[in-house]
Amino acid sequence: MKLREQTGGLLPWSVQAMEKPLHFLFVMEDEAGAITLMIVSLWCLGSWPALFNLLERRGRVPMHTYLDYTFSNYSVALLFALTVGNIGPDTPQSPNFLKQLSQENGPSVAFGLAGGLALCLGNICLQYSLAFVGISLTEVVSASVAVVLGTTANYFLDDGLNRASILFPGVACFLVAVVLGSFCHASNVADMQTKIKAAEPLSQMLEDMKSPMKGSEEFTALLVNSSNNHEASFSPLFNVATNDQFHLLKPDREGRHIAIVAGLLCGVGNGFQFMGGQAAGYAAADAVQALPLVGTLWGVFLFKEYHGSSRKTYILLIGMLLMFLTAVVMLVASSMPRHGSETLT
């Protein structure tokens, strides 16, 4: 029974019976609606790393940030399962999410768990990459690899559902974008180095630090004794640092709301990506992996990552963004609605 029929055809989606388990019962039918979900997902998935980067710059402990993010991300996933996954009548052909938990669908659960594990490990690596190289380059490299491998795999898994003549040129645009992004990052680093004043030679600093008591037996004995005392103090101090026996540490609640918002954005983005992919093909839904299109804008306007760079850097940056925009348009244009054999009516 379709929700569309009950509401006078006002909604672009319907509740349908599914042939395979672990799919959303709330299926997007309208191609324009699927594209809308992809665009919203692109913004969400491109924005949450910027919040991670913001908290890292404020000095918040990365592990605390990730725990808060994970909590809110899991909450959104659970909300999708209990709402989107339970819409419509519970029938043997179309069981809801809670009913599926008791069914024999081990292989599907295993694949889902493997995908979640890969996503978590990738997000952890992404969090630390943001601290080392910034949001712009991190998202360029990670998103491009995800699109090249993921889109190709999804195209064949969906039996060529998307238009290959549009899809794969769009993937090529991602590759061009990552090359431009690499050159842009290198050019930006060179621009920053030209602004840094040369430090004094290390040899001069070492010369100034030479001890006037070199060769003195008394001074040597003092150094040895001091070294022993420091070595003996290391383990107790490390114990206090890790276990906080004296309750000196303050609760790390600063920025928790930002980390929770990051998890919410990631969860909503993932959910919309899956729903859009179910309607228009997961290869086209990989357009949301154009995270640098959003993340770089955050980097430019929020973190001033390219502030004061040379004209060459700005040209490369604009070229990279244009290639990502072209790739998104081409991947979305390759989308095609699934046939009736794949989603029953």
Short mmCIF file of C-alpha atoms in Angstrom, two decimals:
data_model
loop_
_atom_site.label_atom_id
_atom_site.label_comp_id
_atom_site.label_asym_id
_atom_site.label_seq_id
_atom_site.Cartn_x
_atom_site.Cartn_y
_atom_site.Cartn_z
CA MET A 1 0.00 0.00 0.00
CA LYS A 2 1.48 3.31 -1.02
CA LEU A 3 1.60 6.34 1.18
CA ARG A 4 1.29 8.41 -1.99
CA GLU A 5 -2.22 7.06 -2.64
CA GLN A 6 -3.34 7.97 0.86
CA THR A 7 -2.16 11.56 0.58
CA GLY A 8 -3.40 12.45 -2.85
CA GLY A 9 -0.05 12.06 -4.59
CA LEU A 10 1.61 14.92 -2.74
CA LEU A 11 4.67 12.99 -1.57
CA PRO A 12 7.52 11.87 -3.91
CA TRP A 13 8.12 8.66 -1.97
CA SER A 14 6.24 5.53 -1.01
CA VAL A 15 6.26 2.66 1.42
CA GLN A 16 6.95 -0.47 -0.60
CA ALA A 17 7.64 -4.13 -0.05
CA MET A 18 11.31 -4.96 -0.49
CA GLU A 19 12.78 -8.16 -1.95
CA LYS A 20 15.95 -8.02 0.16
CA PRO A 21 16.32 -7.60 3.94
CA LEU A 22 17.94 -4.68 5.72
CA HIS A 23 16.73 -2.09 3.20
CA PHE A 24 14.85 1.03 4.15
CA LEU A 25 11.08 0.53 3.97
CA PHE A 26 10.80 4.24 3.29
CA VAL A 27 11.87 4.27 -0.37
CA MET A 28 12.44 7.41 -2.38
CA GLU A 29 10.83 6.98 -5.81
CA ASP A 30 11.11 10.44 -7.31
CA GLU A 31 14.48 11.18 -8.97
CA ALA A 32 14.33 14.86 -8.04
CA GLY A 33 13.74 13.91 -4.42
CA ALA A 34 16.72 11.55 -4.50
CA ILE A 35 18.94 14.31 -5.90
CA THR A 36 17.74 16.65 -3.16
CA LEU A 37 18.74 14.09 -0.55
CA MET A 38 22.17 13.78 -2.17
CA ILE A 39 22.74 17.54 -2.09
CA VAL A 40 21.74 17.77 1.58
CA SER A 41 23.96 14.77 2.32
CA LEU A 42 26.86 16.44 0.51
CA TRP A 43 26.56 19.52 2.71
CA CYS A 44 26.28 17.47 5.92
CA LEU A 45 29.20 15.15 5.16
CA GLY A 46 31.36 18.06 4.03
CA SER A 47 30.64 20.11 7.15
CA TRP A 48 31.24 17.77 10.06
CA PRO A 49 35.04 17.48 9.47
CA ALA A 50 35.20 21.27 9.69
CA LEU A 51 33.76 21.06 13.21
CA PHE A 52 36.41 18.47 14.09
CA ASN A 53 39.07 20.81 12.76
CA LEU A 54 37.63 23.68 14.81
CA LEU A 55 37.81 21.65 18.03
CA GLU A 56 41.35 20.49 17.24
CA ARG A 57 42.47 24.09 16.86
CA ARG A 58 40.88 24.92 20.19
CA GLY A 59 42.99 22.20 21.81
CA ARG A 60 40.25 19.74 22.75
CA VAL A 61 41.36 16.16 23.31
CA PRO A 62 40.68 14.25 20.03
CA MET A 63 39.47 11.13 21.85
CA HIS A 64 36.85 13.14 23.76
CA THR A 65 35.70 14.75 20.53
CA TYR A 66 35.35 11.41 18.80
CA LEU A 67 33.39 9.87 21.70
CA ASP A 68 30.85 12.72 21.65
CA TYR A 69 30.66 12.52 17.85
CA THR A 70 30.12 8.74 17.96
CA PHE A 71 27.30 9.05 20.48
CA SER A 72 25.31 11.51 18.38
CA ASN A 73 26.10 9.66 15.13
CA TYR A 74 24.82 6.40 16.59
CA SER A 75 21.72 8.18 17.91
CA VAL A 76 20.86 9.42 14.42
CA ALA A 77 21.38 5.94 12.93
CA LEU A 78 19.08 4.48 15.59
CA LEU A 79 16.50 7.19 14.89
CA PHE A 80 16.53 6.37 11.17
CA ALA A 81 16.09 2.67 11.93
CA LEU A 82 13.18 3.18 14.32
CA THR A 83 11.35 5.73 12.14
CA VAL A 84 12.22 5.30 8.46
CA GLY A 85 12.73 1.57 8.97
CA ASN A 86 9.34 1.05 10.61
CA ILE A 87 6.99 3.03 8.36
CA GLY A 88 4.18 1.06 6.79
CA PRO A 89 2.47 -2.24 7.58
CA ASP A 90 4.52 -5.14 8.94
CA THR A 91 4.03 -8.00 6.48
CA PRO A 92 6.06 -11.15 5.68
CA GLN A 93 7.10 -9.54 2.39
CA SER A 94 7.91 -6.21 4.02
CA PRO A 95 9.07 -6.70 7.63
CA ASN A 96 9.98 -3.62 9.62
CA PHE A 97 13.35 -3.01 11.23
CA LEU A 98 12.50 -4.55 14.61
CA LYS A 99 11.11 -7.67 12.92
CA GLN A 100 14.26 -8.04 10.84
CA LEU A 101 16.39 -8.20 13.99
CA SER A 102 15.00 -11.68 14.69
CA GLN A 103 15.31 -12.96 11.08
CA GLU A 104 18.09 -15.07 9.64
CA ASN A 105 19.95 -12.39 7.71
CA GLY A 106 23.48 -13.00 8.98
CA PRO A 107 25.32 -12.24 5.70
CA SER A 108 23.59 -8.88 5.31
CA VAL A 109 24.35 -8.00 8.94
CA ALA A 110 28.00 -9.00 8.45
CA PHE A 111 28.37 -6.77 5.40
CA GLY A 112 26.70 -3.90 7.24
CA LEU A 113 29.01 -4.33 10.24
CA ALA A 114 32.05 -4.46 7.97
CA GLY A 115 30.94 -1.24 6.27
CA GLY A 116 30.41 0.46 9.63
CA LEU A 117 33.82 -0.69 10.86
CA ALA A 118 35.50 0.65 7.72
CA LEU A 119 33.69 3.97 8.15
CA CYS A 120 34.73 4.29 11.81
CA LEU A 121 38.38 3.52 11.09
CA GLY A 122 38.33 5.97 8.19
CA ASN A 123 36.82 8.70 10.36
CA ILE A 124 39.45 8.15 13.07
CA CYS A 125 42.24 8.45 10.49
CA LEU A 126 40.51 11.50 9.04
CA GLN A 127 40.39 13.17 12.45
CA TYR A 128 44.15 12.95 12.93
CA SER A 129 44.85 13.87 9.30
CA LEU A 130 42.97 17.12 9.87
CA ALA A 131 45.39 18.00 12.64
CA PHE A 132 48.47 17.40 10.47
CA VAL A 133 47.60 18.71 7.00
CA GLY A 134 44.37 20.70 7.38
CA ILE A 135 40.86 20.21 6.11
CA SER A 136 41.42 21.11 2.46
CA LEU A 137 44.05 18.53 1.50
CA THR A 138 42.68 15.81 3.79
CA GLU A 139 39.22 15.85 2.25
CA VAL A 140 40.58 16.15 -1.29
CA VAL A 141 42.63 12.97 -1.04
CA SER A 142 40.19 10.87 1.03
CA ALA A 143 37.11 11.81 -0.98
CA SER A 144 38.77 11.24 -4.35
CA VAL A 145 40.00 7.76 -3.43
CA ALA A 146 36.54 6.93 -2.04
CA VAL A 147 34.86 8.05 -5.24
CA VAL A 148 37.22 6.27 -7.65
CA LEU A 149 37.03 2.93 -5.82
CA GLY A 150 33.52 3.17 -4.38
CA THR A 151 31.78 4.46 -7.48
CA THR A 152 33.37 1.81 -9.71
CA ALA A 153 32.37 -0.97 -7.31
CA ASN A 154 28.82 0.36 -6.88
CA TYR A 155 28.34 0.65 -10.64
CA PHE A 156 28.95 -3.07 -11.11
CA LEU A 157 27.08 -4.05 -7.94
CA ASP A 158 24.02 -2.19 -9.28
CA ASP A 159 24.34 -4.03 -12.64
CA GLY A 160 25.18 -0.85 -14.54
CA LEU A 161 22.15 1.09 -13.30
CA ASN A 162 23.81 4.48 -13.89
CA ARG A 163 24.76 6.01 -17.23
CA ALA A 164 28.39 4.99 -17.69
CA SER A 165 28.99 7.62 -20.39
CA ILE A 166 28.31 10.33 -17.79
CA LEU A 167 29.38 8.55 -14.61
CA PHE A 168 32.98 7.70 -15.43
CA PRO A 169 33.89 11.08 -16.95
CA GLY A 170 32.64 12.48 -13.64
CA VAL A 171 35.01 10.12 -11.81
CA ALA A 172 37.80 11.40 -14.05
CA CYS A 173 36.95 14.93 -12.92
CA PHE A 174 37.55 13.79 -9.35
CA LEU A 175 41.02 12.59 -10.33
CA VAL A 176 41.79 15.91 -12.01
CA ALA A 177 40.53 17.70 -8.91
CA VAL A 178 42.82 15.74 -6.59
CA VAL A 179 45.83 16.55 -8.79
CA LEU A 180 44.91 20.24 -8.72
CA GLY A 181 44.38 20.00 -4.97
CA SER A 182 47.84 18.53 -4.46
CA PHE A 183 49.47 21.30 -6.50
CA CYS A 184 47.35 23.86 -4.65
CA HIS A 185 48.49 22.54 -1.27
CA ALA A 186 52.15 22.53 -2.35
CA SER A 187 51.84 26.08 -3.65
CA ASN A 188 50.18 27.22 -0.43
CA VAL A 189 52.96 25.67 1.67
CA ALA A 190 55.56 27.46 -0.46
CA ASP A 191 53.71 30.74 0.04
CA MET A 192 53.72 30.26 3.79
CA GLN A 193 57.42 29.45 3.87
CA THR A 194 58.29 32.67 2.12
CA LYS A 195 56.57 34.60 4.93
CA ILE A 196 58.48 32.91 7.72
CA LYS A 197 61.64 34.67 8.76
CA ALA A 198 64.79 32.61 8.78
CA ALA A 199 65.72 31.41 12.23
CA GLU A 200 69.21 31.72 13.66
CA PRO A 201 71.56 28.94 12.68
CA LEU A 202 71.36 25.93 14.93
CA SER A 203 75.11 25.88 15.37
CA GLN A 204 75.05 29.36 16.92
CA MET A 205 72.33 28.30 19.33
CA LEU A 206 74.32 25.24 20.36
CA GLU A 207 77.41 27.41 20.85
CA ASP A 208 75.53 29.66 23.23
CA MET A 209 74.29 26.68 25.20
CA LYS A 210 77.78 25.21 25.84
CA SER A 211 78.45 24.71 29.54
CA PRO A 212 81.40 26.67 31.01
CA MET A 213 81.98 23.80 33.46
CA LYS A 214 82.80 21.25 30.78
CA GLY A 215 85.22 18.65 32.15
CA SER A 216 84.41 19.31 35.77
CA GLU A 217 84.00 16.10 37.76
CA GLU A 218 81.65 17.76 40.22
CA PHE A 219 79.36 18.93 37.43
CA THR A 220 79.43 15.48 35.81
CA ALA A 221 78.44 13.87 39.09
CA LEU A 222 75.60 16.37 39.48
CA LEU A 223 74.30 15.54 36.02
CA VAL A 224 74.36 11.80 36.70
CA ASN A 225 72.56 12.22 40.03
CA SER A 226 69.97 14.51 38.46
CA SER A 227 69.40 12.00 35.67
CA ASN A 228 68.79 9.22 38.19
CA ASN A 229 66.29 11.33 40.10
CA HIS A 230 64.41 12.18 36.93
CA GLU A 231 64.32 8.55 35.84
CA ALA A 232 63.02 7.50 39.24
CA SER A 233 60.29 10.16 39.14
CA PHE A 234 59.05 9.24 35.68
CA SER A 235 56.89 6.25 36.57
CA PRO A 236 55.07 7.82 39.57
CA LEU A 237 54.44 11.03 37.67
CA PHE A 238 53.15 9.08 34.67
CA ASN A 239 50.88 7.13 37.01
CA VAL A 240 49.39 10.33 38.41
CA ALA A 241 49.07 11.79 34.92
CA THR A 242 47.06 8.81 33.67
CA ASN A 243 44.97 7.97 36.77
CA ASP A 244 44.55 11.43 38.35
CA GLN A 245 44.68 10.21 41.96
CA PHE A 246 44.52 13.79 43.24
CA HIS A 247 41.53 14.73 41.04
CA LEU A 248 43.33 17.64 39.41
CA LEU A 249 41.87 17.30 35.92
CA LYS A 250 38.90 19.40 34.94
CA PRO A 251 36.03 17.76 33.02
CA ASP A 252 36.53 18.22 29.28
CA ARG A 253 33.09 19.56 28.42
CA GLU A 254 34.29 22.54 26.41
CA GLY A 255 33.21 22.08 22.79
CA ARG A 256 31.12 18.98 23.48
CA HIS A 257 28.09 20.48 21.77
CA ILE A 258 30.15 21.05 18.61
CA ALA A 259 31.29 17.43 18.57
CA ILE A 260 27.70 16.27 19.02
CA VAL A 261 26.57 18.46 16.10
CA ALA A 262 29.35 16.91 13.99
CA GLY A 263 27.99 13.44 14.75
CA LEU A 264 24.45 14.55 13.91
CA LEU A 265 25.57 15.94 10.56
CA CYS A 266 27.47 12.77 9.73
CA GLY A 267 24.55 10.54 10.68
CA VAL A 268 22.01 12.54 8.68
CA GLY A 269 24.38 12.70 5.71
CA ASN A 270 24.92 8.94 5.72
CA GLY A 271 21.20 8.24 6.03
CA PHE A 272 20.28 10.54 3.15
CA GLN A 273 23.08 9.08 1.02
CA PHE A 274 21.68 5.57 1.46
CA MET A 275 18.13 6.67 0.71
CA GLY A 276 19.20 8.59 -2.39
CA GLY A 277 21.35 5.67 -3.56
CA GLN A 278 18.48 3.23 -3.19
CA ALA A 279 16.40 5.38 -5.53
CA ALA A 280 18.95 6.53 -8.12
CA GLY A 281 21.88 4.13 -7.79
CA TYR A 282 24.68 4.10 -5.26
CA ALA A 283 27.26 5.04 -7.87
CA ALA A 284 25.45 8.35 -8.39
CA ALA A 285 25.04 8.73 -4.62
CA ASP A 286 28.84 8.72 -4.34
CA ALA A 287 28.58 12.32 -5.56
CA VAL A 288 28.22 13.19 -1.88
CA GLN A 289 31.88 12.17 -1.50
CA ALA A 290 32.79 15.51 -3.07
CA LEU A 291 33.41 16.65 0.49
CA PRO A 292 36.20 19.08 -0.49
CA LEU A 293 33.64 21.18 -2.34
CA VAL A 294 32.12 22.02 1.04
CA GLY A 295 35.13 21.39 3.29
CA THR A 296 37.45 23.67 1.32
CA LEU A 297 34.92 26.48 1.55
CA TRP A 298 34.92 26.00 5.33
CA GLY A 299 38.72 26.01 5.25
CA VAL A 300 38.87 29.23 3.25
CA PHE A 301 36.23 31.26 5.05
CA LEU A 302 36.37 29.83 8.58
CA PHE A 303 39.99 28.77 9.06
CA LYS A 304 41.65 31.19 6.59
CA GLU A 305 43.77 28.32 5.23
CA TYR A 306 44.64 30.15 2.00
CA HIS A 307 44.70 33.66 3.42
CA GLY A 308 47.35 35.78 1.74
CA SER A 309 48.39 33.08 -0.76
CA SER A 310 49.76 33.82 -4.20
CA ARG A 311 47.73 34.22 -7.37
CA LYS A 312 48.95 30.82 -8.58
CA THR A 313 47.53 29.15 -5.46
CA TYR A 314 44.17 30.83 -5.89
CA ILE A 315 43.99 29.77 -9.55
CA LEU A 316 44.70 26.16 -8.59
CA LEU A 317 42.15 26.36 -5.78
CA ILE A 318 39.41 27.68 -8.06
CA GLY A 319 40.26 25.06 -10.68
CA MET A 320 40.00 22.29 -8.08
CA LEU A 321 36.60 23.50 -6.85
CA LEU A 322 35.28 23.78 -10.41
CA MET A 323 36.39 20.22 -11.17
CA PHE A 324 34.68 18.94 -8.03
CA LEU A 325 31.52 20.82 -8.94
CA THR A 326 31.63 19.35 -12.45
CA ALA A 327 32.13 15.87 -11.02
CA VAL A 328 29.12 16.24 -8.70
CA VAL A 329 26.90 17.42 -11.55
CA MET A 330 28.00 14.53 -13.79
CA LEU A 331 27.55 11.86 -11.13
CA VAL A 332 24.10 13.18 -10.25
CA ALA A 333 23.21 13.40 -13.96
CA SER A 334 24.11 9.72 -14.36
CA SER A 335 21.40 8.69 -11.90
CA MET A 336 18.53 6.55 -13.13
CA PRO A 337 15.48 5.30 -11.21
CA ARG A 338 15.47 1.65 -10.24
CA HIS A 339 13.16 -0.62 -12.18
CA GLY A 340 10.16 -2.30 -10.72
CA SER A 341 12.07 -5.56 -10.41
CA GLU A 342 14.30 -4.01 -7.82
CA THR A 343 11.69 -2.21 -5.72
CA LEU A 344 8.28 -3.78 -5.77
CA THR A 345 5.20 -1.67 -6.00
#
